XYZ file of N, CA and C in Angstrom:
618
model
N 17.563 -15.384 2.001
C 17.403 -14.135 1.245
C 16.035 -14.102 0.603
N 15.370 -12.987 0.676
C 14.048 -12.855 0.079
C 14.145 -12.043 -1.201
N 13.435 -12.477 -2.232
C 13.398 -11.740 -3.479
C 12.089 -10.987 -3.614
N 11.325 -10.907 -2.523
C 10.064 -10.191 -2.554
C 10.317 -8.716 -2.784
N 9.450 -8.097 -3.580
C 9.565 -6.669 -3.833
C 8.277 -5.990 -3.419
N 8.405 -4.934 -2.637
C 7.250 -4.184 -2.203
C 6.950 -3.070 -3.175
N 5.822 -2.386 -2.934
C 5.440 -1.291 -3.814
C 6.295 -0.064 -3.582
N 7.043 -0.063 -2.451
C 7.953 1.034 -2.168
C 9.312 0.452 -1.856
N 10.364 1.043 -2.398
C 11.710 0.552 -2.146
C 12.295 1.310 -0.974
N 12.891 0.580 -0.031
C 13.524 1.215 1.127
C 14.987 1.483 0.833
N 15.506 2.534 1.491
C 16.910 2.874 1.313
C 17.766 1.879 2.071
N 18.879 1.499 1.502
C 19.789 0.562 2.169
C 21.139 1.214 2.341
N 21.727 0.985 3.499
C 23.038 1.553 3.775
C 24.088 0.489 3.700
N 25.358 0.889 3.827
C 26.454 -0.067 3.791
C 26.782 -0.532 5.178
N 27.469 -1.633 5.279
C 27.870 -2.157 6.580
C 26.825 -3.089 7.137
N 27.232 -3.865 8.144
C 26.285 -4.785 8.761
C 25.546 -4.065 9.862
N 24.334 -4.545 10.192
C 23.515 -3.902 11.204
C 23.289 -4.878 12.344
N 23.395 -4.378 13.547
C 23.193 -5.229 14.706
C 21.795 -5.070 15.280
N 20.981 -4.241 14.694
C 19.630 -4.030 15.172
C 19.117 -2.720 14.623
N 17.830 -2.406 14.816
C 17.256 -1.173 14.297
C 18.020 0.047 14.782
N 18.600 0.789 13.833
C 19.300 2.004 14.174
C 20.694 1.810 14.719
N 21.168 0.565 14.798
C 22.493 0.298 15.354
C 23.384 -0.301 14.277
N 24.516 0.325 14.023
C 25.447 -0.157 13.002
C 26.610 -0.844 13.691
N 26.871 -2.102 13.306
C 27.964 -2.859 13.917
C 29.184 -2.836 13.018
N 30.340 -3.040 13.607
C 31.561 -3.119 12.823
C 31.543 -4.408 12.007
N 31.952 -4.351 10.710
C 31.969 -5.563 9.892
C 32.941 -6.599 10.448
N 32.584 -7.856 10.294
C 33.421 -8.947 10.784
C 34.113 -9.608 9.598
N 35.412 -9.780 9.683
C 36.160 -10.413 8.599
C 35.675 -11.836 8.393
N 35.636 -12.271 7.132
C 35.143 -13.610 6.819
C 35.968 -14.686 7.507
N 37.283 -14.494 7.569
C 38.153 -15.491 8.201
C 37.859 -15.620 9.686
N 37.554 -14.460 10.343
C 37.221 -14.485 11.764
C 35.914 -15.225 11.998
N 34.948 -14.980 11.110
C 33.645 -15.628 11.251
C 33.772 -17.137 11.102
N 34.593 -17.576 10.150
C 34.798 -19.006 9.933
C 35.474 -19.632 11.143
N 36.462 -18.938 11.690
C 37.175 -19.462 12.858
C 36.250 -19.618 14.052
N 35.386 -18.619 14.254
C 34.451 -18.683 15.368
C 33.473 -19.833 15.185
N 32.963 -20.001 13.946
C 31.995 -21.059 13.670
C 32.607 -22.433 13.908
N 33.881 -22.582 13.545
C 34.548 -23.874 13.692
C 34.745 -24.239 15.156
N 34.830 -23.213 16.025
C 35.077 -23.474 17.433
C 33.804 -23.658 18.251
N 32.648 -23.447 17.612
C 31.374 -23.565 18.327
C 30.892 -25.007 18.295
N 30.592 -25.552 19.473
C 30.047 -26.902 19.530
C 28.543 -26.836 19.315
N 27.988 -27.871 18.686
C 26.560 -27.909 18.387
C 25.819 -28.563 19.546
N 24.875 -27.860 20.173
C 24.121 -28.443 21.287
C 23.356 -29.686 20.853
N 23.088 -30.563 21.794
C 22.432 -31.825 21.480
C 21.044 -31.700 20.889
N 20.320 -30.606 21.212
C 18.959 -30.445 20.704
C 18.917 -30.019 19.243
N 20.067 -29.591 18.700
C 20.107 -29.164 17.301
C 20.116 -30.386 16.394
N 19.097 -30.497 15.544
C 18.979 -31.636 14.629
C 19.731 -31.312 13.341
N 21.008 -31.628 13.332
C 21.870 -31.288 12.194
C 21.389 -31.962 10.921
N 20.989 -33.215 11.016
C 20.545 -33.948 9.829
C 19.298 -33.308 9.231
N 18.329 -32.956 10.069
C 17.094 -32.352 9.574
C 17.354 -30.971 8.983
N 18.198 -30.179 9.650
C 18.511 -28.846 9.136
C 19.243 -28.922 7.802
N 20.147 -29.878 7.686
C 20.873 -30.048 6.430
C 19.930 -30.446 5.303
N 18.996 -31.355 5.602
C 18.027 -31.787 4.599
C 17.151 -30.616 4.155
N 16.739 -29.788 5.116
C 15.928 -28.628 4.768
C 16.703 -27.657 3.884
N 17.968 -27.432 4.212
C 18.768 -26.486 3.428
C 18.982 -26.982 2.003
N 19.076 -28.304 1.842
C 19.321 -28.870 0.510
C 18.085 -28.832 -0.375
N 16.900 -28.753 0.233
C 15.668 -28.735 -0.560
C 14.982 -27.374 -0.551
N 15.612 -26.385 0.077
C 14.990 -25.062 0.171
C 14.845 -24.439 -1.210
N 13.752 -23.720 -1.421
C 13.441 -23.168 -2.735
C 12.601 -21.910 -2.582
N 12.375 -21.229 -3.694
C 11.555 -20.021 -3.693
C 10.087 -20.383 -3.904
N 9.199 -19.558 -3.348
C 7.765 -19.729 -3.569
C 7.164 -18.404 -4.045
N 6.258 -18.504 -5.005
C 5.659 -17.315 -5.604
C 4.668 -16.656 -4.654
N 4.726 -15.338 -4.607
C 3.807 -14.544 -3.788
C 3.158 -13.497 -4.682
N 1.838 -13.380 -4.587
C 1.154 -12.332 -5.355
C -0.027 -11.785 -4.547
N -0.230 -10.470 -4.626
C -1.349 -9.860 -3.903
C -2.659 -10.106 -4.632
N -3.734 -10.291 -3.865
C -5.056 -10.550 -4.446
C -6.049 -9.434 -4.135
N -5.548 -8.300 -3.662
C -6.420 -7.168 -3.398
C -6.857 -7.070 -1.944
N -7.545 -5.991 -1.640
C -8.059 -5.747 -0.290
C -9.567 -5.924 -0.296
N -10.072 -6.681 0.658
C -11.505 -6.969 0.748
C -12.047 -6.507 2.087
N -13.363 -6.434 2.185
C -14.013 -6.201 3.466
C -14.643 -7.510 3.904
N -14.206 -8.016 5.048
C -14.698 -9.284 5.584
C -15.052 -9.082 7.047
N -16.294 -9.365 7.394
C -16.752 -9.241 8.784
C -16.402 -7.877 9.373
N -16.573 -6.826 8.584
C -16.299 -5.477 9.054
C -14.836 -5.095 9.077
N -13.944 -6.002 8.669
C -12.504 -5.734 8.644
C -12.037 -5.395 7.233
N -11.019 -4.553 7.135
C -10.293 -4.388 5.887
C -9.221 -5.471 5.873
N -9.232 -6.324 4.838
C -8.347 -7.475 4.798
C -7.536 -7.465 3.502
N -6.217 -7.452 3.655
C -5.316 -7.531 2.500
C -5.023 -9.002 2.244
N -5.264 -9.471 1.017
C -5.184 -10.899 0.706
C -3.979 -11.194 -0.196
N -3.271 -12.289 0.121
C -2.128 -12.737 -0.679
C -2.267 -14.215 -1.026
N -1.681 -14.588 -2.158
C -1.539 -15.991 -2.527
C -0.067 -16.358 -2.459
N 0.220 -17.502 -1.858
C 1.582 -18.046 -1.804
C 1.514 -19.450 -2.390
N 2.420 -19.782 -3.308
C 2.323 -21.077 -3.983
C 3.670 -21.767 -4.093
N 3.691 -23.047 -3.732
C 4.879 -23.879 -3.898
C 5.062 -24.200 -5.376
N 6.269 -24.609 -5.798
C 6.486 -24.980 -7.195
C 5.483 -26.046 -7.638
N 4.864 -25.821 -8.782
C 3.880 -26.774 -9.303
C 2.480 -26.575 -8.764
N 2.319 -25.657 -7.807
C 1.006 -25.379 -7.220
C 0.541 -23.988 -7.637
N -0.754 -23.768 -7.545
C -1.325 -22.451 -7.817
C -2.541 -22.274 -6.919
N -2.764 -21.060 -6.464
C -3.948 -20.756 -5.666
C -5.089 -20.457 -6.634
N -6.085 -21.316 -6.653
C -7.211 -21.170 -7.569
C -8.279 -20.257 -6.967
N -9.248 -19.867 -7.789
C -10.352 -19.043 -7.305
C -11.154 -19.807 -6.248
N -11.271 -21.110 -6.406
C -11.994 -21.912 -5.420
C -11.300 -21.877 -4.075
N -9.973 -21.996 -4.082
C -9.216 -21.965 -2.834
C -9.252 -20.582 -2.199
N -9.226 -19.546 -3.034
C -9.325 -18.186 -2.508
C -10.682 -17.959 -1.852
N -11.753 -18.393 -2.521
C -13.098 -18.228 -1.966
C -13.248 -18.999 -0.662
N -12.666 -20.187 -0.598
C -12.736 -20.986 0.625
C -12.005 -20.284 1.763
N -10.858 -19.675 1.466
C -10.094 -18.963 2.493
C -10.883 -17.781 3.045
N -11.599 -17.085 2.181
C -12.419 -15.961 2.625
C -13.535 -16.448 3.547
N -14.094 -17.622 3.232
C -15.141 -18.180 4.091
C -14.574 -18.597 5.447
N -13.365 -19.133 5.441
C -12.722 -19.529 6.693
C -12.431 -18.300 7.553
N -11.997 -17.230 6.923
C -11.626 -16.021 7.658
C -12.834 -15.322 8.270
N -13.979 -15.419 7.639
C -15.168 -14.699 8.099
C -15.529 -14.939 9.555
N -15.834 -16.179 9.951
C -16.200 -16.438 11.349
C -15.098 -16.052 12.338
N -13.842 -16.225 11.929
C -12.743 -15.857 12.817
C -12.729 -14.348 13.055
N -12.903 -13.572 11.988
C -12.850 -12.122 12.118
C -14.092 -11.560 12.801
N -15.188 -12.281 12.746
C -16.400 -11.831 13.432
C -16.184 -11.740 14.941
N -15.241 -12.523 15.458
C -14.922 -12.508 16.884
C -13.751 -11.577 17.202
N -13.332 -10.810 16.202
C -12.149 -9.971 16.365
C -12.251 -8.953 17.480
N -13.410 -8.350 17.650
C -13.542 -7.320 18.678
C -13.252 -7.873 20.070
N -13.621 -9.138 20.288
C -13.374 -9.763 21.594
C -11.884 -9.963 21.843
N -11.069 -9.972 20.773
C -9.621 -10.141 20.916
C -8.883 -8.816 20.761
N -9.637 -7.709 20.770
C -9.001 -6.397 20.683
C -8.688 -5.944 19.275
N -9.353 -6.513 18.274
C -9.068 -6.178 16.880
C -9.275 -4.695 16.588
N -8.380 -4.151 15.760
C -8.478 -2.769 15.304
C -9.099 -2.680 13.920
N -9.495 -3.826 13.358
C -10.216 -3.825 12.086
C -9.377 -4.000 10.842
N -8.070 -4.229 11.007
C -7.188 -4.451 9.852
C -6.582 -5.846 9.945
N -6.560 -6.555 8.822
C -6.034 -7.918 8.843
C -5.342 -8.244 7.527
N -4.529 -9.289 7.569
C -3.850 -9.821 6.379
C -4.209 -11.295 6.271
N -4.598 -11.721 5.090
C -4.995 -13.107 4.842
C -4.044 -13.731 3.826
N -3.410 -14.831 4.197
C -2.522 -15.562 3.295
C -3.175 -16.877 2.903
N -3.274 -17.111 1.604
C -3.774 -18.376 1.073
C -2.570 -19.099 0.489
N -2.131 -20.163 1.148
C -0.870 -20.818 0.794
C -1.112 -22.221 0.248
N -0.843 -22.386 -1.047
C -0.878 -23.712 -1.662
C 0.503 -24.321 -1.466
N 0.658 -25.080 -0.403
C 1.965 -25.590 -0.023
C 2.336 -26.896 -0.684
N 3.525 -27.374 -0.360
C 3.982 -28.633 -0.916
C 3.426 -29.833 -0.189
N 3.042 -29.642 1.091
C 2.533 -30.752 1.889
C 1.083 -30.562 2.306
N 0.430 -29.561 1.759
C -0.955 -29.280 2.111
C -1.265 -27.817 1.874
N -2.469 -27.412 2.242
C -2.877 -26.026 2.053
C -3.032 -25.342 3.402
N -2.748 -24.044 3.417
C -2.777 -23.270 4.660
C -3.483 -21.939 4.435
N -4.176 -21.489 5.458
C -4.775 -20.160 5.466
C -4.345 -19.487 6.766
N -3.733 -18.319 6.659
C -3.309 -17.559 7.827
C -4.081 -16.249 7.884
N -4.566 -15.908 9.059
C -5.259 -14.640 9.266
C -4.524 -13.898 10.368
N -3.845 -12.819 9.993
C -3.149 -11.999 10.981
C -3.929 -10.703 11.154
N -4.306 -10.406 12.385
C -5.097 -9.219 12.684
C -4.302 -8.281 13.574
N -4.322 -6.998 13.245
C -3.677 -6.013 14.115
C -4.632 -5.705 15.248
N -4.130 -5.797 16.475
C -4.962 -5.609 17.656
C -4.391 -4.508 18.542
N -5.072 -4.272 19.657
C -4.709 -3.194 20.571
C -3.273 -3.322 21.081
N -2.751 -2.188 21.572
C -1.415 -2.117 22.169
C -0.306 -2.509 21.208
N -0.485 -2.210 19.916
C 0.533 -2.473 18.888
C 0.886 -3.951 18.768
N -0.063 -4.819 19.094
C 0.169 -6.256 18.990
C -0.609 -6.834 17.809
N -0.453 -8.130 17.582
C -1.175 -8.795 16.504
C -1.710 -10.134 16.984
N -2.701 -10.616 16.274
C -3.344 -11.893 16.576
C -3.203 -12.771 15.338
N -2.839 -14.031 15.511
C -2.617 -14.913 14.370
C -3.417 -16.200 14.503
N -4.109 -16.567 13.427
C -4.818 -17.841 13.367
C -4.326 -18.598 12.138
N -4.069 -19.891 12.297
C -3.585 -20.732 11.202
C -4.572 -21.873 10.979
N -4.977 -22.049 9.727
C -5.854 -23.148 9.337
C -5.116 -23.993 8.311
N -5.372 -25.284 8.286
C -4.678 -26.154 7.338
C -5.584 -27.290 6.871
N -5.182 -27.885 5.746
C -5.955 -28.982 5.186
C -5.185 -29.680 4.086
N -5.728 -30.778 3.550
C -5.059 -31.500 2.466
C -4.944 -30.628 1.215
N -3.910 -30.854 0.440
C -3.702 -30.082 -0.785
C -4.882 -30.241 -1.741
N -5.369 -29.119 -2.238
C -6.437 -29.149 -3.227
C -7.807 -29.478 -2.690
N -7.969 -29.471 -1.354
C -9.273 -29.780 -0.760
C -9.636 -28.666 0.234
N -9.946 -27.481 -0.286
C -10.193 -26.329 0.584
C -11.366 -26.499 1.541
N -12.313 -27.356 1.200
C -13.462 -27.562 2.079
C -13.099 -28.344 3.340
N -11.897 -28.921 3.373
C -11.463 -29.690 4.541
C -10.508 -28.901 5.432
N -10.459 -27.573 5.239
C -9.591 -26.721 6.036
C -10.048 -26.707 7.488
N -9.102 -26.900 8.413
C -9.406 -26.940 9.845
C -8.379 -26.095 10.615
N -8.712 -25.644 11.845
C -7.737 -24.881 12.649
C -6.490 -25.702 12.928
N -5.333 -25.066 12.883
C -4.069 -25.732 13.190
C -3.888 -25.882 14.691
N -2.894 -26.649 15.077
C -2.634 -26.880 16.501
C -2.181 -25.599 17.181
N -2.377 -25.531 18.482
C -1.949 -24.381 19.276
C -0.428 -24.221 19.163
N 0.017 -23.030 18.905
C 1.449 -22.762 18.802
C 1.985 -22.758 17.383
N 1.184 -23.243 16.423
C 1.638 -23.266 15.032
C 1.830 -21.841 14.532
N 2.961 -21.568 13.893
C 3.324 -20.222 13.454
C 3.665 -20.232 11.966
N 3.862 -19.064 11.363
C 4.154 -18.992 9.928
C 5.427 -19.733 9.542
N 5.412 -20.311 8.342
C 6.618 -20.922 7.786
C 7.511 -19.815 7.239
N 8.669 -20.161 6.705
C 9.622 -19.143 6.254
C 9.053 -18.283 5.121
N 8.254 -18.883 4.230
C 7.699 -18.121 3.109
C 6.576 -17.203 3.574
N 5.721 -17.696 4.441
C 4.639 -16.870 4.982
C 5.202 -15.722 5.812
N 6.262 -16.026 6.553
C 6.874 -15.003 7.406
C 7.451 -13.853 6.577
N 7.891 -14.135 5.346
C 8.424 -13.084 4.485
C 7.331 -12.069 4.146
N 6.119 -12.562 3.891
C 4.999 -11.670 3.584
C 4.599 -10.889 4.835
N 4.524 -11.572 5.957
C 4.133 -10.911 7.197
C 5.158 -9.849 7.603
N 6.428 -10.089 7.303
C 7.463 -9.093 7.596
C 7.199 -7.814 6.802
N 6.837 -7.970 5.530
C 6.490 -6.786 4.731
C 5.278 -6.085 5.319
N 4.289 -6.876 5.725
C 3.054 -6.292 6.238
C 3.261 -5.560 7.556
N 4.195 -6.029 8.352
C 4.532 -5.280 9.574
C 5.031 -3.897 9.201
N 5.946 -3.828 8.234
C 6.500 -2.550 7.824
C 5.441 -1.665 7.167
N 4.567 -2.265 6.357
C 3.520 -1.495 5.682
C 2.559 -0.883 6.692
N 2.248 -1.624 7.743
C 1.347 -1.143 8.793
C 1.961 0.039 9.537
N 3.233 -0.104 9.914
C 3.918 0.976 10.621
C 4.080 2.193 9.713
N 4.521 1.934 8.477
C 4.825 3.019 7.539
C 3.579 3.842 7.187
N 2.481 3.164 6.915
C 1.307 3.861 6.392
C 0.254 4.237 7.430
N 0.104 3.405 8.458
C -0.947 3.657 9.444
C -0.406 4.356 10.686
N 0.584 3.745 11.342
C 1.096 4.321 12.586
C 1.923 5.576 12.345
N 2.776 5.563 11.325
C 3.621 6.723 11.036
C 3.103 7.532 9.848
N 1.941 7.179 9.328
C 1.413 7.853 8.152
C 0.926 9.265 8.445
N 0.590 9.999 7.380
C 0.059 11.352 7.513
C -1.289 11.410 6.806
N -2.029 12.478 7.046
C -3.345 12.616 6.432
C -4.408 11.957 7.291
N -5.627 11.924 6.757
C -6.733 11.316 7.487
C -6.536 9.813 7.575
N -7.276 9.166 8.487
C -7.147 7.724 8.605
C -7.600 7.027 7.329
N -8.594 7.578 6.647
C -9.039 6.992 5.382
C -7.904 7.001 4.357
N -7.138 8.101 4.333
C -6.004 8.198 3.408
C -4.906 7.223 3.809
N -4.677 7.075 5.107
C -3.654 6.136 5.567
C -4.028 4.696 5.211
N -5.297 4.360 5.367
C -5.739 3.004 5.065
C -5.663 2.711 3.570
N -5.929 3.727 2.755
C -5.804 3.546 1.302
C -4.352 3.272 0.934
N -3.433 4.013 1.576
C -2.000 3.797 1.316
C -1.579 2.415 1.798
N -2.092 1.992 2.962
C -1.787 0.653 3.488
C -2.261 -0.427 2.527
N -3.470 -0.283 1.989
C -3.990 -1.285 1.075
C -3.199 -1.400 -0.214
N -2.609 -0.276 -0.640
C -1.836 -0.273 -1.888
C -0.397 -0.721 -1.694
N 0.056 -0.765 -0.457
C 1.448 -1.113 -0.160
C 1.570 -2.631 -0.032
N 1.815 -3.288 -1.151
C 1.858 -4.750 -1.197
C 3.240 -5.251 -1.603
N 3.432 -6.543 -1.475
C 4.676 -7.157 -1.913
C 4.344 -8.318 -2.848
N 5.238 -8.587 -3.764
C 5.051 -9.710 -4.686
C 6.394 -10.160 -5.237
N 6.402 -11.328 -5.829
C 7.638 -11.871 -6.364
C 7.882 -13.283 -5.853
N 9.098 -13.562 -5.448
C 9.456 -14.885 -4.936
C 10.123 -14.762 -3.578
N 9.583 -15.465 -2.608
C 10.159 -15.491 -1.257
C 10.995 -16.735 -1.103
N 12.095 -16.636 -0.375
C 12.952 -17.781 -0.110
C 12.964 -18.089 1.380
């Protein structure tokens, strides 16, 4: 469950949903328990690791840091912090420097000029994510990582590395903000981009 709150509240309906625009019949709790009890766990599922993760799962603070212009892109910046950690001005400045060279090559990857930058002071290190909206309604993602509190040692992450659960909560909001304000927005593109920049989320992600 996410406790993140956006600048706009969406309407919520009753009942369970099976997908966008599709309403499914509610399932009785007893039926769900019976089904779960009858399901065998495949060998690749690491029950011990999943249980350990569930027992230590916690909320992380998310706060918007404004919209900047970096390498010709409009970039919405967020800070994400694990308990006991905080994103400092030094770490924010380092993240902006990391994002610059990456975004300078954006046109070669089909960039449309809009991006989201996450500066994450994690529990096991620091992370910088740069998500860029690109052609054909797709996105491009780059992940950088380094030791906690040492922003100058930030390096590109391994191929295939994707957002963690807390980062994904912010990116989920940003997907909706992009569709809501830019793709489905009204008015001039300048007005749509202003609305996109103001449509942020903050609070605690789980």
